[in-house]
Structure formats: C-alpha cells, structure tokens
C-alpha cells in the first residue's frame, strides 16, 4: 500500500500530528503553541542567549545517514550545543520546517519523536514554529533561547597568555561515523555511527567550565582546526597544541587502522563532534584537570594575530583551517 504523505493530510493536520507533548519546563511558560506567538519567562538575575542552526537534507543528513528520529534529535542537539558553548542552559526552542509534499507522515512524526526525546532529556520547551512546503528536500531550522547568570556568558574572545587549552570528550568520532555510515559499516563501528547521528550537547560541562572560570569556549561543529582558530582570532592570541594529547576513542583508532587514515585527521579537521574546546587560566585549571572527560591539549603562548601551531614530536607547524566550509566543498 502507498504510504500516506503530507499532501494527503494537508498543512493543518500535519501540525496537529506533530505539535503535542512539547513542554518539559512548565514553570517558565505562560503560553505555548497555538497562538501567533508564545510567551515565556526568564528568571531574575539571568541574561538570555539566542542562537539558530539549520539542517538541510543532502548537506547535513540524508535518509541513508540518519533516520527521521535521529534527524530530529540532531537538530535539537546542535542548537543546544551553542548554549553549552556560551556556558548557558537551553530553555525555549522554536522550529521552522520546510517539507516536501511527498514526505511520508511517518517520517515527520518520527522526526518529532526524536525532537521530543532530546527536549525531554535537556528540559527544553518547544514553544512553536512554522511549516512551509519545500521543492528541495527537508530543511529544518531551530532557534534556541538559553539562560546564563547575568554577565557570565563565556565568549570566544577571553583567552589570555599562559592559559591552558582543553577539550571535552573525544574528537573525530562524528566525521569517522559519517564515513562509516556512507560505507555501510555501521554494525562494525556502532559507537562512531551513534556519535554522528546523536551528538550530545555538553550542557553540564558548559556550566562546570563557566563556574570554574573558563576564559573562552567554542563548540566543535566545523572541526577543531577551525574552532581553535576562531578562539585565537577573537582573543588575539597564539595557541600551541600538542597533537599526541588530542583525545581519540579506541573505536576511531581501530577505524583509522582499517581504512589506512591517520585518526588525528578526523579529530583535527572532521566536524560535528559538538564537544567543547576552550581556555582557562593555570590557576583555574586545577579545578577541572581531574574531571573525567576534560583533557589539556596545549596552551596560549602569547598575545598575537590569531595563529595556531601544532606540535608533533619534534616538529612544529602552523595549523591551517581545514574544517567544514559550506561553500568550499
Ligand atoms: N545569516 C546570518 N546573518 C547574521 N549573522 C549570521 C548569519 N549566519 C551566521 N551569523 C553569525 O556568524 C557567527 C558564526 O556563525 P556560525 O559559524 O554558524 O556559528 P556556530 O558555529 O556557533 O553555529 C555567529 O555569531 C552567527 O550568529
Ligand atoms: C550527508 C552528509 N554529508 C556531509 C556532512 C558533513 N557536514 C555537513 S555540515 C557540517 C559542518 C557543521 O554544520 P554547520 O551548519 O556548519 O554547523 P554550525 O557551525 O553552524 O553549528 C559537516 C561536517 C554530513 N553531516 N552529512
Ligand atoms: Mg551555525
């Protein structure tokens, strides 16, 4: 039997099918979906942080690399990750969806199940959105509002000479996961595939790092080389990284051996890990250096024009930006 599509049920029935069970932090909502706008509150003593990220079919995902539920979960995770990178907590979310008329109802319902799963996990309210048709596949845009104690958002521009450079988690897993999904080898490397499909926004680390006095933070969406260069340019400093200290997972090293590629290439230039990279003074480093999942990978050598150097055994080279660029593929 032919699968039911959005064209069969129309725009308003589609909204009805997806817009339910959206509130996971009721104390901050005065009015949810259903009106021209939603009304929400910000607790006293907090600043609001806002950010937006889009997922485009064929660019960020395909039906081969992600299920519908993965796509929905991923949209939330990448948006919430920007809040983590500001040391903020995500609170209110809206989604604009451009959808082809021949999309199956099951796909969009499962996508919203993934969205609900992530919103529930991070206690984020989905306060509304917009739906339009698309002639170019699925396009989903999320806009997230977060909260952070007044004047404490962690910027990219605060790195200082002498600071330690750190990352959370392991790097390179997501881009390796993408190549595994495209190669059809998901069963042999399940962790890498999941790291690509369902990245975890590092909200708890964002808060801990802010409370511990991190001087700069960024999330790794476009690859370490690009993100670290964003910190050095914004802070006008020079950073030296030690290649061997960049944390790699065992599964990534195994994939590197199997496919004959240096696993550090995935870690340095692959994107979409959604881990945090940042800097912290030597004194404050003492508070975080023993936390599981935090690794020192280098230091800020001096004030400068924004260069990054990569030290590998006895050689030291300028690290050029080779991460993801939407217009230079
Ligand atoms: N279309 C746009 N209009 C205005 N500002 C934009 C636009 N696209 C990106 N920016 C701004 O440029 C900066 C870098 O964007 P981006 O690389 O997408 O950040 P991130 O990696 O955190 O998602 C952000 O501060 C963002 O708000
Ligand atoms: C099918 C497919 N091909 C390629 C990629 C790789 N890819 C697409 S976008 C991207 C970078 C991250 O997305 P972006 O929109 O730049 O995130 P932002 O920096 O705005 O958070 C990468 C590595 C992918 N995820 N899926
Ligand atoms: Mg972006």
CSV table of C-alpha atoms and ligand atoms in Angstrom, one decimal:
chain,number,residue,atom,x,y,z
A,1,UNK,CA,0.0,0.0,0.0
A,2,UNK,CA,1.2,3.6,-0.8
A,3,UNK,CA,2.5,5.5,2.3
A,4,UNK,CA,0.4,8.4,3.4
A,5,UNK,CA,2.1,11.7,2.6
A,6,UNK,CA,1.8,15.3,3.8
A,7,UNK,CA,-0.1,16.1,0.6
A,8,UNK,CA,-2.8,13.6,1.7
A,9,UNK,CA,-3.4,15.2,5.1
A,10,UNK,CA,-2.6,18.9,4.5
A,11,UNK,CA,-0.7,21.6,6.5
A,12,UNK,CA,-3.0,21.9,9.5
A,13,UNK,CA,-3.5,18.2,10.1
A,14,UNK,CA,0.3,17.9,9.9
A,15,UNK,CA,0.8,20.5,12.6
A,16,UNK,CA,-1.8,18.7,14.7
A,17,UNK,CA,0.1,15.4,14.3
A,18,UNK,CA,3.4,16.8,15.5
A,19,UNK,CA,2.6,19.6,17.9
A,20,UNK,CA,1.9,17.7,21.1
A,21,UNK,CA,3.8,17.0,24.3
A,22,UNK,CA,6.2,19.9,23.9
A,23,UNK,CA,6.6,21.4,27.4
A,24,UNK,CA,9.3,20.0,29.7
A,25,UNK,CA,9.8,23.0,31.9
A,26,UNK,CA,6.3,24.4,32.6
A,27,UNK,CA,7.2,26.9,35.2
A,28,UNK,CA,8.8,29.1,32.5
A,29,UNK,CA,5.9,29.1,30.0
A,30,UNK,CA,2.9,31.5,30.1
A,31,UNK,CA,1.6,30.5,26.6
A,32,UNK,CA,2.8,27.6,24.4
A,33,UNK,CA,1.9,26.8,20.7
A,34,UNK,CA,-1.4,27.6,19.1
A,35,UNK,CA,-1.3,31.5,19.1
A,36,UNK,CA,0.6,34.0,17.0
A,37,UNK,CA,3.5,33.9,19.5
A,38,UNK,CA,4.4,32.0,22.6
A,39,UNK,CA,5.0,33.8,26.0
A,40,UNK,CA,7.8,32.7,28.3
A,41,UNK,CA,9.6,34.0,31.3
A,42,UNK,CA,13.3,34.4,32.2
A,43,UNK,CA,14.3,34.0,35.8
A,44,UNK,CA,15.5,37.1,37.6
A,45,UNK,CA,19.3,37.5,37.6
A,46,UNK,CA,19.8,35.8,34.2
A,47,UNK,CA,20.8,37.0,30.8
A,48,UNK,CA,19.2,35.5,27.7
A,49,UNK,CA,21.3,33.9,25.0
A,50,UNK,CA,19.9,33.2,21.4
A,51,UNK,CA,21.2,31.2,18.5
A,52,UNK,CA,20.0,29.4,15.4
A,53,UNK,CA,21.2,26.5,13.3
A,54,UNK,CA,19.7,24.8,10.2
A,55,UNK,CA,19.8,21.2,8.9
A,56,UNK,CA,19.4,20.8,5.1
A,57,UNK,CA,18.8,17.4,3.5
A,58,UNK,CA,21.8,16.4,1.4
A,59,UNK,CA,24.1,18.8,3.3
A,60,UNK,CA,23.7,17.8,7.0
A,61,UNK,CA,21.9,14.5,6.6
A,62,UNK,CA,20.5,12.0,4.1
A,63,UNK,CA,17.9,9.3,4.6
A,64,UNK,CA,20.9,6.9,4.5
A,65,UNK,CA,23.0,8.6,7.2
A,66,UNK,CA,20.2,9.4,9.7
A,67,UNK,CA,16.7,8.1,10.5
A,68,UNK,CA,13.9,10.5,10.9
A,69,UNK,CA,14.2,10.3,14.7
A,70,UNK,CA,18.0,10.9,14.5
A,71,UNK,CA,17.4,14.0,12.3
A,72,UNK,CA,15.0,15.5,14.9
A,73,UNK,CA,17.3,14.6,17.8
A,74,UNK,CA,20.3,16.0,15.9
A,75,UNK,CA,18.6,19.3,15.2
A,76,UNK,CA,18.0,19.9,18.9
A,77,UNK,CA,21.5,18.7,19.9
A,78,UNK,CA,23.3,21.1,17.5
A,79,UNK,CA,21.2,24.1,18.7
A,80,UNK,CA,21.5,23.2,22.4
A,81,UNK,CA,25.3,22.8,21.9
A,82,UNK,CA,25.6,26.5,21.1
A,83,UNK,CA,24.1,27.2,24.5
A,84,UNK,CA,26.7,24.9,26.1
A,85,UNK,CA,29.4,26.8,24.3
A,86,UNK,CA,28.2,30.0,26.0
A,87,UNK,CA,28.1,28.3,29.4
A,88,UNK,CA,24.3,28.7,29.2
A,89,UNK,CA,21.3,26.4,29.8
A,90,UNK,CA,18.9,25.9,26.8
A,91,UNK,CA,15.3,26.7,27.8
A,92,UNK,CA,13.0,27.7,24.9
A,93,UNK,CA,13.1,26.3,21.3
A,94,UNK,CA,11.2,27.0,18.1
A,95,UNK,CA,11.5,25.1,14.8
A,96,UNK,CA,10.8,26.1,11.2
A,97,UNK,CA,10.3,23.2,8.9
A,98,UNK,CA,10.2,23.3,5.1
A,99,UNK,CA,8.9,20.0,3.9
A,100,UNK,CA,8.2,18.4,0.5
A,101,UNK,CA,4.5,17.4,-0.1
A,102,UNK,CA,5.5,13.8,-0.9
A,103,UNK,CA,7.2,13.4,2.5
A,104,UNK,CA,5.6,10.5,4.5
A,105,UNK,CA,3.6,11.3,7.6
A,106,UNK,CA,5.5,8.6,9.4
A,107,UNK,CA,8.8,10.4,8.7
A,108,UNK,CA,7.8,13.8,10.2
A,109,UNK,CA,6.1,12.1,13.2
A,110,UNK,CA,9.2,10.1,13.9
A,111,UNK,CA,11.3,13.2,13.4
A,112,UNK,CA,9.2,15.0,16.1
A,113,UNK,CA,9.6,11.9,18.4
A,114,UNK,CA,13.4,12.5,18.1
A,115,UNK,CA,12.9,16.2,18.9
A,116,UNK,CA,10.7,15.4,21.9
A,117,UNK,CA,13.4,12.9,23.1
A,118,UNK,CA,16.1,15.5,23.1
A,119,UNK,CA,13.9,18.3,24.5
A,120,UNK,CA,12.9,15.9,27.4
A,121,UNK,CA,16.5,14.9,28.1
A,122,UNK,CA,17.6,18.6,28.4
A,123,UNK,CA,14.3,20.0,29.8
A,124,UNK,CA,13.7,22.4,26.9
A,125,UNK,CA,10.3,23.8,26.0
A,126,UNK,CA,9.3,23.6,22.3
A,127,UNK,CA,7.2,26.8,22.1
A,128,UNK,CA,6.2,26.7,18.4
A,129,UNK,CA,7.5,27.0,14.9
A,130,UNK,CA,6.4,27.3,11.3
A,131,UNK,CA,5.7,24.9,8.4
A,132,UNK,CA,6.1,25.6,4.7
A,133,UNK,CA,6.4,23.5,1.6
A,134,UNK,CA,9.8,22.7,0.0
A,135,UNK,CA,10.8,21.8,-3.5
A,136,UNK,CA,14.3,20.9,-2.4
A,137,UNK,CA,14.0,18.2,0.3
A,138,UNK,CA,13.7,18.7,4.1
A,139,UNK,CA,15.0,21.9,5.7
A,140,UNK,CA,14.8,22.3,9.5
A,141,UNK,CA,15.8,25.5,11.3
A,142,UNK,CA,15.9,25.6,15.1
A,143,UNK,CA,16.2,28.7,17.2
A,144,UNK,CA,17.1,28.3,20.8
A,145,UNK,CA,16.9,30.7,23.7
A,146,UNK,CA,19.0,29.9,26.8
A,147,UNK,CA,19.7,31.5,30.1
A,148,UNK,CA,23.0,32.3,31.9
A,149,UNK,CA,23.7,34.1,35.1
A,150,UNK,CA,24.0,37.8,34.4
A,151,UNK,CA,27.2,38.9,32.7
A,152,UNK,CA,28.7,35.4,32.9
A,153,UNK,CA,28.3,34.1,29.3
A,154,UNK,CA,31.6,32.6,28.2
A,155,UNK,CA,32.8,34.2,24.9
A,156,UNK,CA,35.4,33.2,22.3
A,157,UNK,CA,37.4,36.3,23.0
A,158,UNK,CA,38.7,35.8,26.6
A,159,UNK,CA,41.8,33.6,26.1
A,160,UNK,CA,44.9,35.0,27.7
A,161,UNK,CA,48.7,34.3,27.5
A,162,UNK,CA,49.6,31.4,29.8
A,163,UNK,CA,46.1,29.8,29.7
A,164,UNK,CA,45.7,26.0,29.2
A,165,UNK,CA,43.7,24.8,26.2
A,166,UNK,CA,41.3,22.0,26.8
A,167,UNK,CA,38.7,19.9,25.1
A,168,UNK,CA,35.9,17.7,26.4
A,169,UNK,CA,35.3,14.1,25.3
A,170,UNK,CA,37.0,12.6,22.3
A,171,UNK,CA,37.3,14.2,18.8
A,172,UNK,CA,36.9,12.9,15.3
A,173,UNK,CA,34.2,10.3,16.1
A,174,UNK,CA,31.4,12.0,14.3
A,175,UNK,CA,33.2,12.5,11.0
A,176,UNK,CA,34.5,8.9,11.1
A,177,UNK,CA,30.9,7.9,11.9
A,178,UNK,CA,29.7,9.6,8.8
A,179,UNK,CA,32.3,7.8,6.6
A,180,UNK,CA,31.2,4.5,8.2
A,181,UNK,CA,27.5,5.2,7.5
A,182,UNK,CA,28.3,6.1,3.9
A,183,UNK,CA,30.4,2.9,3.6
A,184,UNK,CA,27.6,0.7,5.1
A,185,UNK,CA,29.8,-0.4,8.0
A,186,UNK,CA,27.6,0.7,10.9
A,187,UNK,CA,27.5,-2.7,12.6
A,188,UNK,CA,31.3,-2.9,13.0
A,189,UNK,CA,31.6,0.6,14.5
A,190,UNK,CA,28.3,1.3,16.3
A,191,UNK,CA,29.7,3.9,18.7
A,192,UNK,CA,31.1,6.1,15.8
A,193,UNK,CA,27.7,5.9,14.0
A,194,UNK,CA,25.8,7.0,17.1
A,195,UNK,CA,28.2,9.8,17.7
A,196,UNK,CA,27.4,11.1,14.2
A,197,UNK,CA,23.7,10.6,14.4
A,198,UNK,CA,23.0,11.6,18.0
A,199,UNK,CA,25.7,14.1,19.3
A,200,UNK,CA,25.3,15.1,23.0
A,201,UNK,CA,25.3,18.8,23.7
A,202,UNK,CA,27.7,19.3,26.6
A,203,UNK,CA,25.4,21.4,28.8
A,204,UNK,CA,26.8,20.1,32.1
A,205,UNK,CA,30.4,20.7,31.0
A,206,UNK,CA,29.4,24.2,29.8
A,207,UNK,CA,28.1,25.1,33.2
A,208,UNK,CA,31.0,23.5,35.1
A,209,UNK,CA,33.6,25.2,32.8
A,210,UNK,CA,31.8,28.6,33.3
A,211,UNK,CA,31.7,28.1,37.1
A,212,UNK,CA,35.4,27.2,37.1
A,213,UNK,CA,36.3,30.4,35.2
A,214,UNK,CA,36.9,29.2,31.6
A,215,UNK,CA,38.3,32.3,29.7
A,216,UNK,CA,36.9,31.2,26.3
A,217,UNK,CA,34.7,28.4,24.9
A,218,UNK,CA,33.5,27.2,21.5
A,219,UNK,CA,31.7,24.0,20.4
A,220,UNK,CA,33.3,21.8,17.8
A,221,UNK,CA,30.8,21.9,14.8
A,222,UNK,CA,33.2,22.6,11.9
A,223,UNK,CA,36.4,20.8,13.2
A,224,UNK,CA,39.0,21.6,15.8
A,225,UNK,CA,41.3,23.4,13.5
A,226,UNK,CA,38.5,25.9,12.6
A,227,UNK,CA,37.1,26.3,16.1
A,228,UNK,CA,40.5,26.8,17.8
A,229,UNK,CA,41.4,29.4,15.1
A,230,UNK,CA,38.1,31.2,15.9
A,231,UNK,CA,39.3,31.5,19.6
A,232,UNK,CA,42.8,32.7,18.6
A,233,UNK,CA,41.4,35.4,16.2
A,234,UNK,CA,38.7,36.5,18.6
A,235,UNK,CA,41.1,36.7,21.6
A,236,UNK,CA,44.1,37.9,19.5
A,237,UNK,CA,46.5,35.3,20.9
A,238,UNK,CA,48.7,32.5,19.6
A,239,UNK,CA,48.0,28.9,20.6
A,240,UNK,CA,50.2,25.8,20.6
A,241,UNK,CA,48.6,22.4,20.5
A,242,UNK,CA,50.2,19.1,21.2
A,243,UNK,CA,48.9,16.6,18.6
A,244,UNK,CA,49.5,13.5,20.7
A,245,UNK,CA,47.4,14.9,23.5
A,246,UNK,CA,44.2,15.3,21.4
A,247,UNK,CA,41.9,12.6,22.8
A,248,UNK,CA,40.8,9.8,20.4
A,249,UNK,CA,38.4,7.0,21.1
A,250,UNK,CA,39.5,3.4,20.7
A,251,UNK,CA,36.9,2.8,18.0
A,252,UNK,CA,38.3,5.8,16.0
A,253,UNK,CA,41.8,4.3,16.2
A,254,UNK,CA,40.5,0.9,15.1
A,255,UNK,CA,38.7,2.6,12.1
A,256,UNK,CA,41.9,4.6,11.3
A,257,UNK,CA,43.9,1.3,11.1
A,258,UNK,CA,41.2,-0.4,9.0
A,259,UNK,CA,40.8,2.4,6.5
A,260,UNK,CA,44.5,3.4,6.4
A,261,UNK,CA,44.0,7.0,7.5
A,262,UNK,CA,45.6,8.9,10.4
A,263,UNK,CA,42.8,9.1,13.1
A,264,UNK,CA,44.1,12.6,14.1
A,265,UNK,CA,43.0,13.9,10.7
A,266,UNK,CA,39.4,13.1,11.7
A,267,UNK,CA,40.0,14.7,15.1
A,268,UNK,CA,41.6,17.9,13.7
A,269,UNK,CA,39.6,18.5,10.6
A,270,UNK,CA,36.4,16.5,11.0
A,271,UNK,CA,33.4,18.3,12.4
A,272,UNK,CA,30.1,17.7,14.2
A,273,UNK,CA,31.6,16.3,17.4
A,274,UNK,CA,29.8,19.0,19.4
A,275,UNK,CA,32.3,18.7,22.2
A,276,UNK,CA,33.7,21.9,23.8
A,277,UNK,CA,37.1,23.5,23.3
A,278,UNK,CA,38.3,26.4,25.4
A,279,UNK,CA,40.9,28.0,27.5
A,280,UNK,CA,41.3,28.5,31.3
A,281,UNK,CA,44.0,30.1,33.5
A,282,UNK,CA,46.6,27.8,35.1
A,283,UNK,CA,45.1,28.6,38.5
A,284,UNK,CA,41.6,27.6,37.5
A,285,UNK,CA,42.8,24.6,35.5
A,286,UNK,CA,43.4,23.0,39.0
A,287,UNK,CA,39.6,22.9,39.5
A,288,UNK,CA,38.9,20.9,36.3
A,289,UNK,CA,42.1,19.0,35.4
A,290,UNK,CA,41.0,15.8,37.2
A,291,UNK,CA,37.4,15.8,35.8
A,292,UNK,CA,36.7,12.7,33.7
A,293,UNK,CA,36.3,13.8,30.1
A,294,UNK,CA,38.4,17.0,30.3
A,295,UNK,CA,41.8,16.9,28.5
A,296,UNK,CA,44.6,19.6,28.3
A,297,UNK,CA,45.8,19.7,24.7
A,298,UNK,CA,48.0,22.8,24.6
A,299,UNK,CA,48.5,26.4,25.9
A,300,UNK,CA,48.2,30.0,24.9
A,301,UNK,CA,51.8,31.0,24.2
A,302,UNK,CA,51.5,34.8,23.7
A,303,UNK,CA,49.3,37.6,22.5
A,304,UNK,CA,49.3,37.6,18.7
A,305,UNK,CA,47.5,37.8,15.4
A,306,UNK,CA,45.5,34.6,16.0
A,307,UNK,CA,47.7,31.8,14.8
A,308,UNK,CA,47.6,28.1,15.9
A,309,UNK,CA,50.6,25.9,15.9
A,310,UNK,CA,50.5,22.1,16.1
A,311,UNK,CA,53.4,20.3,17.8
A,312,UNK,CA,54.0,16.7,16.8
A,313,UNK,CA,57.0,15.1,18.5
A,314,UNK,CA,59.9,17.3,17.4
A,315,UNK,CA,58.2,19.3,14.6
A,316,UNK,CA,56.0,22.3,15.0
A,317,UNK,CA,53.8,23.6,12.1
A,318,UNK,CA,51.2,26.3,11.6
A,319,UNK,CA,47.8,24.6,11.8
A,320,UNK,CA,45.8,25.9,8.8
A,321,UNK,CA,42.0,25.9,8.9
A,322,UNK,CA,40.8,22.8,7.1
A,323,UNK,CA,37.4,22.3,8.7
A,324,UNK,CA,34.0,22.3,7.0
A,325,UNK,CA,33.1,25.3,4.8
A,326,UNK,CA,29.6,25.3,3.3
A,327,UNK,CA,30.7,27.0,0.0
A,328,UNK,CA,34.0,25.2,-0.5
A,329,UNK,CA,33.4,21.5,-0.5
B,1,LIG,N1,22.8,34.8,8.1
B,1,LIG,C1,23.4,35.4,9.1
B,1,LIG,N2,23.1,36.6,9.5
B,1,LIG,C2,23.7,37.2,10.6
B,1,LIG,N3,24.6,36.6,11.3
B,1,LIG,C3,25.0,35.4,11.0
B,1,LIG,C4,24.4,34.7,9.9
B,1,LIG,N4,25.0,33.5,9.8
B,1,LIG,C5,25.9,33.4,10.8
B,1,LIG,N5,25.9,34.5,11.5
B,1,LIG,C6,26.7,34.8,12.7
B,1,LIG,O1,28.1,34.4,12.5
B,1,LIG,C7,28.6,33.8,13.6
B,1,LIG,C8,29.3,32.5,13.2
B,1,LIG,O2,28.2,31.6,12.7
B,1,LIG,P1,28.4,30.0,12.8
B,1,LIG,O3,29.7,29.6,12.2
B,1,LIG,O4,27.2,29.4,12.2
B,1,LIG,O5,28.4,29.8,14.3
B,1,LIG,P2,28.2,28.4,15.1
B,1,LIG,O6,29.4,27.5,14.6
B,1,LIG,O7,28.3,28.7,16.5
B,1,LIG,O8,26.9,27.8,14.6
B,1,LIG,C9,27.5,33.7,14.7
B,1,LIG,O9,27.7,34.7,15.6
B,1,LIG,C10,26.3,33.9,13.9
B,1,LIG,O10,25.3,34.5,14.6
B,2,LIG,C1,25.4,13.6,4.2
B,2,LIG,C2,26.4,14.4,4.9
B,2,LIG,N1,27.5,14.9,4.2
B,2,LIG,C3,28.4,15.7,4.9
B,2,LIG,C4,28.2,16.0,6.2
B,2,LIG,C5,29.3,16.8,6.9
B,2,LIG,N2,28.9,18.1,7.4
B,2,LIG,C6,27.8,18.8,6.9
B,2,LIG,S1,27.5,20.3,7.7
B,2,LIG,C7,29.0,20.1,8.6
B,2,LIG,C8,29.5,21.2,9.5
B,2,LIG,C9,28.5,21.6,10.6
B,2,LIG,O1,27.4,22.2,10.2
B,2,LIG,P1,27.2,23.8,10.3
B,2,LIG,O2,25.9,24.1,9.7
B,2,LIG,O3,28.4,24.5,9.7
B,2,LIG,O4,27.1,23.9,11.8
B,2,LIG,P2,27.4,25.2,12.7
B,2,LIG,O5,28.9,25.5,12.6
B,2,LIG,O6,26.6,26.4,12.1
B,2,LIG,O7,26.9,24.9,14.1
B,2,LIG,C10,29.6,18.9,8.3
B,2,LIG,C11,30.9,18.4,8.8
B,2,LIG,C12,27.1,15.5,6.9
B,2,LIG,N3,26.8,15.7,8.2
B,2,LIG,N4,26.2,14.7,6.2
B,3,LIG,MG1,25.7,28.0,12.6
